[in-house]
mmCIF file of C-alpha atoms and ligand atoms in Angstrom:
data_model
loop_
_atom_site.group_PDB
_atom_site.id
_atom_site.type_symbol
_atom_site.label_atom_id
_atom_site.label_comp_id
_atom_site.label_asym_id
_atom_site.label_seq_id
_atom_site.Cartn_x
_atom_site.Cartn_y
_atom_site.Cartn_z
ATOM 1 C CA MET A 1 53.356 65.265 -184.195
ATOM 2 C CA ASN A 2 50.813 65.633 -187.021
ATOM 3 C CA SER A 3 51.740 67.435 -190.187
ATOM 4 C CA THR A 4 49.611 70.540 -189.510
ATOM 5 C CA LEU A 5 51.285 71.002 -186.150
ATOM 6 C CA LYS A 6 54.718 70.449 -187.759
ATOM 7 C CA THR A 7 53.960 73.225 -190.242
ATOM 8 C CA ILE A 8 52.848 75.577 -187.455
ATOM 9 C CA VAL A 9 55.965 74.851 -185.398
ATOM 10 C CA ALA A 10 58.218 75.288 -188.440
ATOM 11 C CA THR A 11 56.521 78.559 -189.382
ATOM 12 C CA GLY A 12 56.830 79.751 -185.799
ATOM 13 C CA LEU A 13 60.549 79.019 -185.853
ATOM 14 C CA MET A 14 61.038 80.855 -189.115
ATOM 15 C CA VAL A 15 59.219 83.857 -187.714
ATOM 16 C CA ALA A 16 61.390 83.639 -184.611
ATOM 17 C CA ILE A 17 64.569 83.471 -186.682
ATOM 18 C CA ALA A 18 63.424 86.272 -188.976
ATOM 19 C CA GLY A 19 62.626 88.281 -185.862
ATOM 20 C CA CYS A 20 66.194 87.939 -184.621
ATOM 21 C CA GLY A 21 68.356 90.776 -185.805
ATOM 22 C CA ASN A 22 65.475 92.633 -187.342
ATOM 23 C CA SER A 23 64.091 95.826 -186.066
ATOM 24 C CA SER A 24 61.565 98.404 -186.946
ATOM 25 C CA GLY A 25 61.355 102.029 -185.998
ATOM 26 C CA PRO A 26 58.318 103.849 -184.663
ATOM 27 C CA ASP A 27 57.214 104.273 -188.295
ATOM 28 C CA GLY A 28 57.245 100.490 -188.820
ATOM 29 C CA SER A 29 60.274 100.529 -191.139
ATOM 30 C CA SER A 30 62.340 97.371 -190.991
ATOM 31 C CA SER A 31 66.071 97.059 -191.011
ATOM 32 C CA GLY A 32 68.894 94.683 -190.234
ATOM 33 C CA ASN A 33 70.538 94.754 -186.841
ATOM 34 C CA GLY A 34 73.578 96.961 -186.465
ATOM 35 C CA ASP A 35 72.838 99.243 -189.377
ATOM 36 C CA SER A 36 72.017 102.870 -188.847
ATOM 37 C CA ASP A 37 68.221 102.373 -188.880
ATOM 38 C CA ALA A 38 68.157 99.948 -185.965
ATOM 39 C CA VAL A 39 66.492 101.456 -182.934
ATOM 40 C CA VAL A 40 65.245 100.735 -179.476
ATOM 41 C CA ASN A 41 62.550 102.985 -178.028
ATOM 42 C CA VAL A 42 62.718 103.484 -174.281
ATOM 43 C CA TYR A 43 60.043 104.988 -172.042
ATOM 44 C CA SER A 44 61.929 105.988 -168.925
ATOM 45 C CA ALA A 45 60.787 107.314 -165.569
ATOM 46 C CA ARG A 46 64.462 107.786 -164.683
ATOM 47 C CA HIS A 47 66.082 111.074 -165.553
ATOM 48 C CA TYR A 48 69.724 111.443 -164.722
ATOM 49 C CA ASN A 49 72.247 113.498 -166.632
ATOM 50 C CA THR A 50 74.456 110.470 -167.144
ATOM 51 C CA ASP A 51 71.739 108.319 -168.727
ATOM 52 C CA GLN A 52 72.409 109.709 -172.215
ATOM 53 C CA GLU A 53 76.078 108.758 -171.972
ATOM 54 C CA LEU A 54 75.002 105.283 -170.986
ATOM 55 C CA TYR A 55 72.717 105.021 -174.001
ATOM 56 C CA ASP A 56 75.434 106.354 -176.304
ATOM 57 C CA GLY A 57 77.643 103.518 -175.101
ATOM 58 C CA PHE A 58 75.008 101.026 -176.252
ATOM 59 C CA THR A 59 74.739 102.658 -179.680
ATOM 60 C CA GLU A 60 78.513 102.620 -180.039
ATOM 61 C CA LYS A 61 78.631 98.939 -179.205
ATOM 62 C CA THR A 62 75.677 97.713 -181.258
ATOM 63 C CA GLY A 63 74.820 100.381 -183.817
ATOM 64 C CA ILE A 64 71.322 100.462 -182.351
ATOM 65 C CA LYS A 65 70.053 103.986 -181.768
ATOM 66 C CA VAL A 66 68.307 104.647 -178.448
ATOM 67 C CA ASN A 67 65.245 106.908 -178.525
ATOM 68 C CA VAL A 68 64.198 107.946 -175.052
ATOM 69 C CA ILE A 69 60.937 109.413 -173.898
ATOM 70 C CA GLU A 70 61.200 110.536 -170.288
ATOM 71 C CA GLY A 71 58.237 111.218 -168.087
ATOM 72 C CA LYS A 72 56.637 110.585 -164.784
ATOM 73 C CA ASP A 73 55.947 106.949 -164.096
ATOM 74 C CA SER A 74 52.150 107.369 -164.060
ATOM 75 C CA GLU A 75 52.159 109.466 -167.267
ATOM 76 C CA LEU A 76 54.233 106.909 -169.140
ATOM 77 C CA LEU A 77 51.931 104.127 -167.970
ATOM 78 C CA GLU A 78 48.881 106.042 -169.206
ATOM 79 C CA ARG A 79 50.616 106.691 -172.494
ATOM 80 C CA LEU A 80 51.472 103.020 -172.942
ATOM 81 C CA LYS A 81 47.908 102.011 -172.206
ATOM 82 C CA SER A 82 46.403 104.532 -174.606
ATOM 83 C CA GLU A 83 48.884 103.681 -177.378
ATOM 84 C CA GLY A 84 48.021 99.997 -177.036
ATOM 85 C CA ASP A 85 49.376 97.766 -179.791
ATOM 86 C CA ARG A 86 50.366 100.839 -181.845
ATOM 87 C CA SER A 87 52.900 101.834 -179.210
ATOM 88 C CA PRO A 88 56.431 102.387 -180.528
ATOM 89 C CA ALA A 89 57.861 101.673 -177.066
ATOM 90 C CA ASP A 90 60.112 98.651 -176.598
ATOM 91 C CA ILE A 91 61.249 99.135 -172.998
ATOM 92 C CA PHE A 92 59.656 100.550 -169.892
ATOM 93 C CA LEU A 93 62.171 101.622 -167.251
ATOM 94 C CA THR A 94 61.137 102.814 -163.813
ATOM 95 C CA VAL A 95 61.981 102.769 -160.109
ATOM 96 C CA ASP A 96 60.468 100.691 -157.331
ATOM 97 C CA ALA A 97 59.149 97.160 -157.724
ATOM 98 C CA GLY A 98 55.748 98.428 -156.567
ATOM 99 C CA ARG A 99 55.579 100.699 -159.614
ATOM 100 C CA ILE A 100 56.904 98.085 -162.031
ATOM 101 C CA TRP A 101 54.150 95.858 -160.768
ATOM 102 C CA ARG A 102 51.530 98.374 -161.925
ATOM 103 C CA ALA A 103 52.802 97.933 -165.486
ATOM 104 C CA GLU A 104 52.900 94.179 -164.969
ATOM 105 C CA GLU A 105 49.290 94.177 -163.762
ATOM 106 C CA GLU A 106 48.249 96.022 -166.925
ATOM 107 C CA GLY A 107 49.827 93.223 -168.975
ATOM 108 C CA LEU A 108 52.269 95.656 -170.556
ATOM 109 C CA PHE A 109 55.348 93.407 -170.421
ATOM 110 C CA GLN A 110 56.317 90.305 -172.360
ATOM 111 C CA PRO A 111 58.543 87.600 -170.885
ATOM 112 C CA THR A 112 62.209 87.759 -171.848
ATOM 113 C CA GLN A 113 64.302 84.616 -171.858
ATOM 114 C CA SER A 114 67.931 85.650 -171.771
ATOM 115 C CA GLU A 115 70.687 83.508 -170.323
ATOM 116 C CA THR A 116 72.825 86.625 -170.056
ATOM 117 C CA LEU A 117 70.260 88.446 -167.920
ATOM 118 C CA ASN A 118 69.407 85.390 -165.842
ATOM 119 C CA ALA A 119 73.077 84.759 -165.118
ATOM 120 C CA ALA A 120 73.858 88.404 -164.313
ATOM 121 C CA ILE A 121 70.888 89.388 -162.155
ATOM 122 C CA PRO A 122 70.132 87.462 -158.946
ATOM 123 C CA ASP A 123 66.829 85.543 -158.856
ATOM 124 C CA ASN A 124 65.254 87.728 -156.186
ATOM 125 C CA LEU A 125 65.870 90.928 -158.179
ATOM 126 C CA ARG A 126 63.984 89.940 -161.322
ATOM 127 C CA HIS A 127 60.528 88.717 -162.228
ATOM 128 C CA PRO A 128 60.292 84.915 -162.072
ATOM 129 C CA ASP A 129 59.034 84.782 -165.703
ATOM 130 C CA GLY A 130 61.404 87.446 -167.045
ATOM 131 C CA LEU A 131 58.775 90.208 -167.290
ATOM 132 C CA TRP A 132 61.255 92.695 -165.820
ATOM 133 C CA PHE A 133 64.780 92.841 -164.430
ATOM 134 C CA GLY A 134 66.254 94.785 -161.515
ATOM 135 C CA LEU A 135 69.110 96.995 -162.741
ATOM 136 C CA SER A 136 70.055 98.800 -159.536
ATOM 137 C CA LYS A 137 69.223 98.458 -155.863
ATOM 138 C CA ARG A 138 68.198 100.968 -153.241
ATOM 139 C CA ALA A 139 68.321 100.097 -149.544
ATOM 140 C CA ARG A 140 65.788 101.478 -147.047
ATOM 141 C CA ILE A 141 68.032 102.206 -144.097
ATOM 142 C CA PHE A 142 68.071 103.935 -140.714
ATOM 143 C CA VAL A 143 69.631 107.339 -140.237
ATOM 144 C CA TYR A 144 70.202 108.072 -136.558
ATOM 145 C CA ASN A 145 71.516 110.682 -134.190
ATOM 146 C CA PRO A 146 74.686 109.268 -132.555
ATOM 147 C CA ASP A 147 74.287 111.666 -129.605
ATOM 148 C CA LYS A 148 71.011 110.007 -128.693
ATOM 149 C CA VAL A 149 71.313 106.494 -130.062
ATOM 150 C CA GLU A 150 73.994 103.878 -129.498
ATOM 151 C CA GLU A 151 74.515 101.926 -132.707
ATOM 152 C CA GLN A 152 74.082 98.681 -130.709
ATOM 153 C CA GLU A 153 70.490 99.695 -129.926
ATOM 154 C CA LEU A 154 69.620 99.432 -133.602
ATOM 155 C CA SER A 155 68.897 96.079 -135.197
ATOM 156 C CA THR A 156 65.807 95.304 -137.304
ATOM 157 C CA TYR A 157 62.839 97.178 -138.782
ATOM 158 C CA GLU A 158 60.690 95.113 -136.440
ATOM 159 C CA ASN A 159 62.610 96.468 -133.444
ATOM 160 C CA LEU A 160 61.727 100.080 -134.344
ATOM 161 C CA ALA A 161 58.135 99.275 -133.270
ATOM 162 C CA SER A 162 59.197 98.408 -129.721
ATOM 163 C CA ARG A 163 58.524 100.661 -126.726
ATOM 164 C CA GLN A 164 62.090 101.936 -126.450
ATOM 165 C CA TRP A 165 61.546 104.050 -129.578
ATOM 166 C CA GLU A 166 58.377 105.783 -128.450
ATOM 167 C CA GLY A 167 58.184 109.316 -129.877
ATOM 168 C CA ARG A 168 61.589 108.982 -131.553
ATOM 169 C CA VAL A 169 60.983 107.822 -135.152
ATOM 170 C CA CYS A 170 60.555 109.871 -138.355
ATOM 171 C CA VAL A 171 59.347 108.450 -141.653
ATOM 172 C CA ARG A 172 57.478 109.896 -144.609
ATOM 173 C CA SER A 173 53.813 109.257 -145.327
ATOM 174 C CA SER A 174 52.116 105.988 -146.183
ATOM 175 C CA ASN A 175 51.125 107.192 -149.644
ATOM 176 C CA ASN A 176 54.771 106.960 -150.654
ATOM 177 C CA ILE A 177 55.589 103.826 -152.640
ATOM 178 C CA TYR A 178 58.904 103.238 -150.776
ATOM 179 C CA ASN A 179 57.023 102.743 -147.509
ATOM 180 C CA GLN A 180 54.303 100.710 -149.164
ATOM 181 C CA SER A 181 56.962 98.385 -150.566
ATOM 182 C CA LEU A 182 58.657 98.172 -147.151
ATOM 183 C CA VAL A 183 55.382 97.069 -145.571
ATOM 184 C CA ALA A 184 54.635 94.708 -148.493
ATOM 185 C CA TRP A 185 58.066 93.153 -147.936
ATOM 186 C CA MET A 186 57.338 92.686 -144.261
ATOM 187 C CA ILE A 187 54.010 91.000 -145.059
ATOM 188 C CA GLU A 188 55.930 88.546 -147.229
ATOM 189 C CA LYS A 189 58.505 87.944 -144.497
ATOM 190 C CA ASP A 190 56.486 87.993 -141.251
ATOM 191 C CA GLY A 191 52.844 87.594 -142.371
ATOM 192 C CA ALA A 192 49.946 90.079 -142.231
ATOM 193 C CA ASP A 193 49.188 89.758 -138.482
ATOM 194 C CA LYS A 194 52.709 90.506 -137.312
ATOM 195 C CA THR A 195 52.998 93.304 -139.867
ATOM 196 C CA THR A 196 49.764 94.870 -138.574
ATOM 197 C CA ALA A 197 51.086 94.809 -135.010
ATOM 198 C CA TRP A 198 54.395 96.223 -136.243
ATOM 199 C CA ALA A 199 52.759 99.103 -138.144
ATOM 200 C CA GLU A 200 50.695 100.006 -135.060
ATOM 201 C CA GLY A 201 53.795 99.988 -132.854
ATOM 202 C CA LEU A 202 55.771 102.048 -135.369
ATOM 203 C CA VAL A 203 53.038 104.687 -135.726
ATOM 204 C CA ASN A 204 52.928 104.869 -131.940
ATOM 205 C CA ASN A 205 56.652 105.647 -131.995
ATOM 206 C CA PHE A 206 56.428 108.496 -134.524
ATOM 207 C CA ALA A 207 58.062 111.708 -133.318
ATOM 208 C CA ARG A 208 55.637 113.692 -135.506
ATOM 209 C CA ASP A 209 52.993 113.176 -138.188
ATOM 210 C CA PRO A 210 54.702 112.111 -141.416
ATOM 211 C CA GLU A 211 55.725 115.062 -143.590
ATOM 212 C CA GLY A 212 58.138 115.629 -146.461
ATOM 213 C CA GLY A 213 60.320 113.280 -148.461
ATOM 214 C CA ASP A 214 63.316 111.241 -147.346
ATOM 215 C CA VAL A 215 65.789 114.149 -147.222
ATOM 216 C CA PRO A 216 63.614 116.111 -144.764
ATOM 217 C CA GLN A 217 63.609 113.016 -142.507
ATOM 218 C CA ILE A 218 67.425 113.074 -142.489
ATOM 219 C CA ARG A 219 67.373 116.800 -141.682
ATOM 220 C CA ALA A 220 64.878 116.131 -138.881
ATOM 221 C CA VAL A 221 67.318 113.674 -137.301
ATOM 222 C CA ALA A 222 70.172 116.198 -137.563
ATOM 223 C CA GLN A 223 67.953 118.894 -136.009
ATOM 224 C CA GLY A 224 66.935 116.650 -133.123
ATOM 225 C CA THR A 225 63.250 116.335 -134.081
ATOM 226 C CA CYS A 226 63.664 112.569 -134.067
ATOM 227 C CA ASP A 227 66.379 110.104 -133.145
ATOM 228 C CA VAL A 228 65.949 107.646 -136.014
ATOM 229 C CA ALA A 229 64.498 107.943 -139.522
ATOM 230 C CA ILE A 230 63.783 105.376 -142.228
ATOM 231 C CA VAL A 231 65.078 106.571 -145.611
ATOM 232 C CA ASN A 232 66.486 105.350 -148.904
ATOM 233 C CA HIS A 233 70.265 105.196 -148.720
ATOM 234 C CA TYR A 234 70.946 107.254 -151.839
ATOM 235 C CA TYR A 235 69.452 110.410 -150.322
ATOM 236 C CA LEU A 236 72.067 110.250 -147.586
ATOM 237 C CA ALA A 237 74.789 109.430 -150.139
ATOM 238 C CA ARG A 238 73.725 112.480 -152.164
ATOM 239 C CA LEU A 239 73.997 114.744 -149.115
ATOM 240 C CA ILE A 240 77.406 113.282 -148.246
ATOM 241 C CA LYS A 241 78.677 114.000 -151.768
ATOM 242 C CA SER A 242 77.220 117.504 -151.835
ATOM 243 C CA ASP A 243 79.540 120.535 -151.812
ATOM 244 C CA ASP A 244 76.968 122.604 -149.954
ATOM 245 C CA PRO A 245 78.163 123.283 -146.366
ATOM 246 C CA LYS A 246 74.534 123.115 -145.190
ATOM 247 C CA ASN A 247 74.377 119.490 -146.285
ATOM 248 C CA LYS A 248 77.716 118.743 -144.682
ATOM 249 C CA ALA A 249 76.383 120.178 -141.425
ATOM 250 C CA VAL A 250 73.543 117.670 -141.673
ATOM 251 C CA THR A 251 75.628 114.612 -142.547
ATOM 252 C CA ASP A 252 78.144 115.405 -139.783
ATOM 253 C CA LYS A 253 75.362 114.942 -137.262
ATOM 254 C CA VAL A 254 73.924 111.616 -138.417
ATOM 255 C CA GLY A 255 74.959 107.996 -138.717
ATOM 256 C CA ALA A 256 73.816 105.386 -141.236
ATOM 257 C CA TYR A 257 72.677 101.956 -140.146
ATOM 258 C CA PHE A 258 71.755 99.066 -142.420
ATOM 259 C CA PRO A 259 69.181 96.968 -140.528
ATOM 260 C CA ASP A 260 69.624 93.217 -140.281
ATOM 261 C CA SER A 261 68.336 91.642 -143.479
ATOM 262 C CA THR A 262 68.159 95.019 -145.211
ATOM 263 C CA HIS A 263 65.056 95.741 -147.278
ATOM 264 C CA PHE A 264 65.957 96.507 -150.873
ATOM 265 C CA ASN A 265 64.046 97.908 -153.752
ATOM 266 C CA ILE A 266 65.082 98.192 -157.386
ATOM 267 C CA SER A 267 65.160 100.293 -160.508
ATOM 268 C CA GLY A 268 64.124 97.953 -163.246
ATOM 269 C CA ALA A 269 63.031 97.532 -166.818
ATOM 270 C CA GLY A 270 61.202 95.058 -169.001
ATOM 271 C CA VAL A 271 60.458 94.453 -172.664
ATOM 272 C CA LEU A 272 56.974 95.650 -173.561
ATOM 273 C CA ALA A 273 54.361 93.272 -174.936
ATOM 274 C CA ASN A 274 53.840 95.448 -178.026
ATOM 275 C CA ALA A 275 57.530 96.157 -178.612
ATOM 276 C CA PRO A 276 58.253 96.584 -182.341
ATOM 277 C CA ASN A 277 61.975 95.888 -181.735
ATOM 278 C CA THR A 278 62.027 93.013 -179.282
ATOM 279 C CA ASP A 279 65.484 91.735 -180.167
ATOM 280 C CA ASN A 280 67.053 95.189 -179.833
ATOM 281 C CA ALA A 281 65.205 95.643 -176.550
ATOM 282 C CA VAL A 282 66.679 92.423 -175.140
ATOM 283 C CA GLN A 283 70.147 93.510 -176.259
ATOM 284 C CA PHE A 284 69.580 96.839 -174.540
ATOM 285 C CA LEU A 285 68.688 95.146 -171.253
ATOM 286 C CA GLU A 286 71.688 92.820 -171.568
ATOM 287 C CA TYR A 287 73.879 95.857 -172.064
ATOM 288 C CA LEU A 288 72.482 97.535 -168.938
ATOM 289 C CA ALA A 289 73.357 94.366 -167.018
ATOM 290 C CA SER A 290 76.972 94.403 -168.245
ATOM 291 C CA PRO A 291 79.622 95.401 -165.663
ATOM 292 C CA ASP A 292 80.578 98.713 -167.317
ATOM 293 C CA ALA A 293 77.008 99.875 -167.760
ATOM 294 C CA GLN A 294 76.109 98.681 -164.271
ATOM 295 C CA THR A 295 78.724 100.902 -162.658
ATOM 296 C CA PHE A 296 77.389 103.867 -164.561
ATOM 297 C CA PHE A 297 73.715 103.053 -164.128
ATOM 298 C CA ALA A 298 74.014 102.584 -160.376
ATOM 299 C CA GLN A 299 76.324 105.560 -159.792
ATOM 300 C CA SER A 300 74.011 108.079 -161.411
ATOM 301 C CA ASN A 301 71.744 107.826 -158.363
ATOM 302 C CA ASN A 302 74.268 106.452 -155.838
ATOM 303 C CA GLU A 303 72.532 103.085 -155.993
ATOM 304 C CA TYR A 304 73.924 99.592 -155.653
ATOM 305 C CA PRO A 305 74.457 97.605 -158.859
ATOM 306 C CA THR A 306 72.394 94.411 -159.127
ATOM 307 C CA VAL A 307 75.221 92.549 -160.858
ATOM 308 C CA GLU A 308 77.688 91.010 -158.426
ATOM 309 C CA GLY A 309 81.290 92.145 -158.659
ATOM 310 C CA THR A 310 80.525 95.599 -160.071
ATOM 311 C CA GLN A 311 82.777 98.322 -158.672
ATOM 312 C CA LEU A 312 81.086 100.297 -155.886
ATOM 313 C CA ASP A 313 81.148 104.039 -155.515
ATOM 314 C CA THR A 314 83.369 105.176 -152.600
ATOM 315 C CA VAL A 315 80.423 106.527 -150.564
ATOM 316 C CA LEU A 316 78.784 103.113 -150.773
ATOM 317 C CA GLN A 317 82.071 101.418 -149.921
ATOM 318 C CA ASP A 318 82.168 103.599 -146.794
ATOM 319 C CA PHE A 319 78.683 102.419 -145.819
ATOM 320 C CA GLY A 320 80.295 99.000 -145.458
ATOM 321 C CA GLU A 321 79.046 95.469 -145.868
ATOM 322 C CA PHE A 322 75.579 94.304 -144.835
ATOM 323 C CA THR A 323 73.169 91.422 -145.308
ATOM 324 C CA ALA A 324 70.402 92.007 -147.801
ATOM 325 C CA SER A 325 67.004 90.365 -147.482
ATOM 326 C CA PRO A 326 66.685 87.428 -149.893
ATOM 327 C CA ILE A 327 62.957 88.013 -150.527
ATOM 328 C CA ASN A 328 61.977 88.395 -154.173
ATOM 329 C CA VAL A 329 61.093 92.028 -154.896
ATOM 330 C CA SER A 330 58.149 90.860 -157.023
ATOM 331 C CA ALA A 331 56.288 90.319 -153.724
ATOM 332 C CA TYR A 332 56.120 94.102 -153.170
ATOM 333 C CA GLY A 333 53.573 94.631 -155.925
ATOM 334 C CA ARG A 334 51.603 91.529 -155.062
ATOM 335 C CA ASN A 335 51.256 92.644 -151.429
ATOM 336 C CA ASN A 336 50.820 96.354 -152.193
ATOM 337 C CA SER A 337 47.090 96.708 -151.552
ATOM 338 C CA GLU A 338 47.293 94.709 -148.336
ATOM 339 C CA ALA A 339 50.175 96.929 -147.234
ATOM 340 C CA ILE A 340 48.115 100.073 -147.852
ATOM 341 C CA THR A 341 45.210 98.644 -145.837
ATOM 342 C CA ILE A 342 47.500 97.781 -142.924
ATOM 343 C CA MET A 343 49.071 101.263 -142.944
ATOM 344 C CA ASP A 344 45.651 102.933 -143.060
ATOM 345 C CA GLN A 345 44.342 100.841 -140.189
ATOM 346 C CA ALA A 346 47.446 101.597 -138.128
ATOM 347 C CA GLY A 347 46.833 105.321 -138.603
ATOM 348 C CA TRP A 348 50.023 105.844 -140.636
ATOM 349 C CA LYS A 349 49.141 109.128 -142.338
HETATM 350 FE FE1 FE B 1 63.803 108.397 -154.529
#
């Protein structure tokens, strides 16, 4: 190593060390870690009542104050882009790997190397280079009418495209990111040709043109409009937990089925490339991946924790055990445009 390079490496290390434990607020003020001025600024597309309690727990533990700006995913992305390197944001938190990918594509994240995060979160639920980490999981499952469907008839997503389901399937529209990610996942698993044939078969089996969100699909099954629907599990969990007798009337009439090799998506977050408080941001993510925070984070939307061994909510316990697909969720973004093309060509409205 020549002496110039040695100096650069040494300077880099000093900067790295100085960076540890330091933080600066949106105004650029600097402070030591753990004192009252330390902050982490979070742009969040999640809005649950329990989130604030979760953030308070982090402040209690570390002394780092959490400033949250909530908004719609697309609005926060626009804001981040327009703020550029003046952005005060340290963390971007959103749902669906397809959406996280949009931020990734814009180059908004920086890689995080954290042994804690890598040990806690399974490989397939985080970005290979640490750009983002999955913090909770949502399964895309089948809801069916037990009067019309024997549970043994259900198996895979692929099977729902077979002739036996003609005119019996409900699912929301193809412009919804959950379906786009489902198709992107299938491209990764089965290839584009098989996925094209599958999408055509599935559209052929629709009981009606796609309409409404996931909850209306569950209602449609209960009302007999369709025999099977594809929905995210937490919508069913929410109805099951509801005190409203109307929702109970719905959930009494439907069954939940987790297809073989269940397709999962995530809620996730990453440290932003222009983060003024990188070290605090990493600590914040590590906190969200801790068992206590995981229980809380996942429960707020009846999701599954990403960290193994975290206590499950009773509704999820009742759903039982199932095998999750091992495919890395980062494929969903990569295959997103191909998925949209396939859905369009299949006539999935
Ligand atoms: Fe949702």
